[in-house]
Coordinates of C-alpha atoms in Angstrom, one line a residue:
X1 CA 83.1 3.7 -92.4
X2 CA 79.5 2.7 -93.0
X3 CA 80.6 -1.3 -93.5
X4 CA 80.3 -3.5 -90.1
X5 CA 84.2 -3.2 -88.5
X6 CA 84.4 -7.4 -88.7
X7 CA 81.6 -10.0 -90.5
X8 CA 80.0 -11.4 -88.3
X9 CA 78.4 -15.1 -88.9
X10 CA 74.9 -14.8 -88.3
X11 CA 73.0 -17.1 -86.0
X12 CA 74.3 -20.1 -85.5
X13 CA 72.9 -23.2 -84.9
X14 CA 71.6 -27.0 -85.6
X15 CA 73.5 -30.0 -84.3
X16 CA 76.8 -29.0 -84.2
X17 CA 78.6 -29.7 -81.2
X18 CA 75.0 -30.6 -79.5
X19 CA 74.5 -26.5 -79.9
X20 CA 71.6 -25.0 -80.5
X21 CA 70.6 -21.3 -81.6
X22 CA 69.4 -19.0 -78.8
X23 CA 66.2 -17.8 -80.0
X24 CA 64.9 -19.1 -77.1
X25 CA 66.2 -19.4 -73.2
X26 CA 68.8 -22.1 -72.9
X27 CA 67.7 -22.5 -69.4
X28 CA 69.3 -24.4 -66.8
X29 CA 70.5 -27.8 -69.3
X30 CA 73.6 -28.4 -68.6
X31 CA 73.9 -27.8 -65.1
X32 CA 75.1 -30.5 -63.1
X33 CA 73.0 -33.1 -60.2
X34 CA 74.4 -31.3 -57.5
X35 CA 73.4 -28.0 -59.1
X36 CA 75.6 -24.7 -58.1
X37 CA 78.0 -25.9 -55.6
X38 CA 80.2 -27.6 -58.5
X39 CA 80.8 -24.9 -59.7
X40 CA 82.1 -23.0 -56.1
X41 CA 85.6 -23.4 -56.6
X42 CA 85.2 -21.8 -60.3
X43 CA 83.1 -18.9 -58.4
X44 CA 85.6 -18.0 -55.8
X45 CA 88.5 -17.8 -58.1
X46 CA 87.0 -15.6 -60.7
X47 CA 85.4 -13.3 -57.9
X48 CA 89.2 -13.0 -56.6
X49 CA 89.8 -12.2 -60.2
X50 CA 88.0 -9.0 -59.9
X51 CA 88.0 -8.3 -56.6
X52 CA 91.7 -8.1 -56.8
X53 CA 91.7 -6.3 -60.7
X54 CA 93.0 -8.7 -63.6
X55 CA 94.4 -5.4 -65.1
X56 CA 96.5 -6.0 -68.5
X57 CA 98.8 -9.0 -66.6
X58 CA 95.5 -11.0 -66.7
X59 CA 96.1 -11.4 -71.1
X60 CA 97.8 -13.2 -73.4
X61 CA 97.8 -12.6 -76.7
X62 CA 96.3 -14.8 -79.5
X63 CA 98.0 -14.6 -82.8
X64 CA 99.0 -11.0 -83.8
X65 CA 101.1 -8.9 -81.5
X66 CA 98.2 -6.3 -79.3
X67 CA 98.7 -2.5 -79.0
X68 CA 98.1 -1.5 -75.0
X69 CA 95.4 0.6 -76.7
X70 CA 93.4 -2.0 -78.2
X71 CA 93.7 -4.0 -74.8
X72 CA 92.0 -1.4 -72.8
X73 CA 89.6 -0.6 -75.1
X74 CA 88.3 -3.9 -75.3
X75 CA 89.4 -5.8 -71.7
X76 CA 90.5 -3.3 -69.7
X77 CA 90.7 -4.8 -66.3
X78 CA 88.5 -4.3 -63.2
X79 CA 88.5 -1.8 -60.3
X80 CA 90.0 -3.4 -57.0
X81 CA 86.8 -2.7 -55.2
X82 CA 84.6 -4.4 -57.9
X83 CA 83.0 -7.7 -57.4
X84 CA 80.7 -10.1 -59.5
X85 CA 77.7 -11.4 -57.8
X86 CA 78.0 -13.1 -54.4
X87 CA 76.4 -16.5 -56.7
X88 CA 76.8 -16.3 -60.2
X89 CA 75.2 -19.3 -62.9
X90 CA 77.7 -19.8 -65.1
X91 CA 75.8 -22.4 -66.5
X92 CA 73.2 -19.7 -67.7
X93 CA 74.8 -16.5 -66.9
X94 CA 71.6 -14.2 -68.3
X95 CA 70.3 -15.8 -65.0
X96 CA 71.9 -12.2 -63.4
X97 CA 70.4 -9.2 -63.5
X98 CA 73.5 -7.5 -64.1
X99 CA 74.8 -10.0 -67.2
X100 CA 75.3 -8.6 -70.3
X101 CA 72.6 -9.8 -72.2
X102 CA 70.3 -8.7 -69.8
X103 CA 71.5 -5.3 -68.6
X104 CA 72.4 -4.5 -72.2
X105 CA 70.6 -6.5 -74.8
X106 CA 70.4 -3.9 -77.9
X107 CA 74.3 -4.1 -77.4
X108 CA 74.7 -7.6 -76.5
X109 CA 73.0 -10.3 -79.3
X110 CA 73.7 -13.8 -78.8
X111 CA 74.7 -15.9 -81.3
X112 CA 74.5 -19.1 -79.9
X113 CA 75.1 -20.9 -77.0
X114 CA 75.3 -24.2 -75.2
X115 CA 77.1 -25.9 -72.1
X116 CA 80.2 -25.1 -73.3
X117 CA 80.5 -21.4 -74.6
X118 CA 77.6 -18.3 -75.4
X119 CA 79.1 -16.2 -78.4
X120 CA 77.7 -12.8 -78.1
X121 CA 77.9 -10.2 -81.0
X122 CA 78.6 -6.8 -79.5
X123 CA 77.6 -3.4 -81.6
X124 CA 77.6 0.1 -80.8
X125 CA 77.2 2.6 -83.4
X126 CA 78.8 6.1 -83.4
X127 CA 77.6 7.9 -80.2
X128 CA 75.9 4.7 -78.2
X129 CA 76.6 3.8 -74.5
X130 CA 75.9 0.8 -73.4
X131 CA 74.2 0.4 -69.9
X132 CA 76.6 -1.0 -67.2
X133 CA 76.7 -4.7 -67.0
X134 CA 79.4 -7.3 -66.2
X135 CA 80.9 -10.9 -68.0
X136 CA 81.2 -13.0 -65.0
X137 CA 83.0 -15.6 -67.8
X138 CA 86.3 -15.9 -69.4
X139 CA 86.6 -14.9 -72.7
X140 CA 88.3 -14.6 -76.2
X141 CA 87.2 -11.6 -77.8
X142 CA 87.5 -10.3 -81.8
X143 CA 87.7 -7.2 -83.4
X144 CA 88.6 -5.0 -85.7
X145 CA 89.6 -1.2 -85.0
X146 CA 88.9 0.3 -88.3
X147 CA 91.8 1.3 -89.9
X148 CA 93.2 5.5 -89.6
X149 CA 89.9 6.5 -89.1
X150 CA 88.1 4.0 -87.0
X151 CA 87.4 3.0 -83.4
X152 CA 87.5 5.8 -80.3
X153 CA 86.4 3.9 -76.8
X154 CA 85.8 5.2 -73.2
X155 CA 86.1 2.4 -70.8
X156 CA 83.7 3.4 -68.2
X157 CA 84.1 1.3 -64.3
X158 CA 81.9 1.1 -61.3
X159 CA 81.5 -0.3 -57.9
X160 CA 78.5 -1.0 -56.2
X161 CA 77.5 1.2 -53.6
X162 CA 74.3 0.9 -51.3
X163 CA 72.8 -1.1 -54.5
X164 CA 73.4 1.5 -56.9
X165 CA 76.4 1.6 -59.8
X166 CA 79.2 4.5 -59.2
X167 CA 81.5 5.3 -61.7
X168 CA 85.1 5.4 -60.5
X169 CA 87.2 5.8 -63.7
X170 CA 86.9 6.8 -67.4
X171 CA 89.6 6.2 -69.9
X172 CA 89.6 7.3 -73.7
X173 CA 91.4 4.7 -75.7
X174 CA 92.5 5.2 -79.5
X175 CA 93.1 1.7 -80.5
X176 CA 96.1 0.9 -83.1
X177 CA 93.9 -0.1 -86.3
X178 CA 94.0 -3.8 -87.2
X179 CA 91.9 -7.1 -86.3
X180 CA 92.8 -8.3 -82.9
X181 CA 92.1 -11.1 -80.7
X182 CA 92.4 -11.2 -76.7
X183 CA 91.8 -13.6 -74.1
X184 CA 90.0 -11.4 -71.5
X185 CA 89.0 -12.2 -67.7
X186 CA 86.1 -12.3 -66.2
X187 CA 85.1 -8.1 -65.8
X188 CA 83.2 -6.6 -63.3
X189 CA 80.6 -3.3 -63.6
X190 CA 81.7 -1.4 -66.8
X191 CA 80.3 0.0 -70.4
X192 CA 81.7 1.1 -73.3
X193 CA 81.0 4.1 -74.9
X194 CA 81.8 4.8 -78.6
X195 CA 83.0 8.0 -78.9
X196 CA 84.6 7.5 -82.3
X197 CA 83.3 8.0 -86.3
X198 CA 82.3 4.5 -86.7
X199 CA 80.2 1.4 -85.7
X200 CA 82.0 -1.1 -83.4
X201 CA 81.3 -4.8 -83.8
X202 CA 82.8 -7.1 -82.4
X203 CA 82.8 -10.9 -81.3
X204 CA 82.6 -12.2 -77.5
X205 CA 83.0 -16.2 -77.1
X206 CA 82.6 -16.4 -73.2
X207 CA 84.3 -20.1 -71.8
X208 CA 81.9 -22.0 -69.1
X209 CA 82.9 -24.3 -66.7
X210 CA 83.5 -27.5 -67.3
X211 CA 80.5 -29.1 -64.6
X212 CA 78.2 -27.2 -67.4
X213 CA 78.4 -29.9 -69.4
X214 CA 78.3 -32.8 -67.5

């Protein structure tokens, strides 16, 4: 299948919900007076998240029923020796060296973002690996599988060791075909590899914290 797996909106932008398109860095607006340690609280539950390994427990399924499948392929949980950063900015997350749209930008394209949410656009064509990275933020996530013939994912982990990534499970996942969407965890150190006959798109709308928009 030559077609993108899901259509995907374009850039959004303008004035709705005081959003803005990220052509350029959002930078720190939104953060609040007191700057990170509002969001402490936030931090130290979602590095418990991973530390601990949200594994398939940590979903819930939005609208149609999920194959396990499609769940690891696209959320598969953490390692229990996997952490996020020892600070994250959830407020402006590509603030870490490790985020997603800065460990892996040809994967990772964002759409738009503001104090509340960054929607990423996520592609890999047949054969592409994406760099390991992490989403230190909630999120809902939207695909489509590609019918008989579509998606094939290895769900790559790591764990920092002695400030280098090792990997510490692989997993091939055929997903049962159809559009799904997942609420997902925050994930630790991981890439995807597409290992299937078609392009994989899909649609990453990462929750911040509240005190972002304050």
């Amino acid at each position: 299948m030559s077609a993108p797996l899901i259509d995907c909106p374009g850039r959004l932008g303008g004035s709705d919900l005081a959003g803005k398109s990220v052509l350029s860095a959002p930078g720190r607006q939104g953060l609040p007076p007191n700057g990170r340690s509002a969001i402490a609280p936030r931090a130290n539950r979602i590095r418990s998240v991973v530390r601990h390994g949200a594994g398939r427990n940590g979903m819930r399924e939005v609208g149609s029923s999920l194959s396990a499948g499609l769940v690891a392929a696209l959320v598969a949980g953490a390692a229990s020796a996997q952490s996020l950063p020892p600070d994250p900015i959830f407020c402006t997350p590509s603030s870490y060296e490790h985020d997603a749209v800065r460990a892996a930008p040809d994967q990772h394209r964002v759409l738009f973002e503001d104090s509340h949410v960054r929607v990423l656009e996520i592609y890999l064509p047949p054969l592409a690996v994406e760099p390991v990275h992490i989403h230190a933020l909630p999120s809902v996530i939207h695909g489509d599988t590609g019918g008989a013939l579509g998606a094939r994912f290895a769900y790559i982990q790591y764990v920092m060791e002695d400030g280098r990534f090792k990997e510490v499970s692989r997993s091939e996942v055929i997903p049962t075909p159809g559009v799904r969407t997942v609420w997902s965890p925050p994930e630790g150190p991981h890439a995807i590899a597409n290992i299937g006959p078609v392009p994989v798109r899909f649609l990453r709308t990462e929750i911040k914290p509240e005190s972002c928009s304050r």
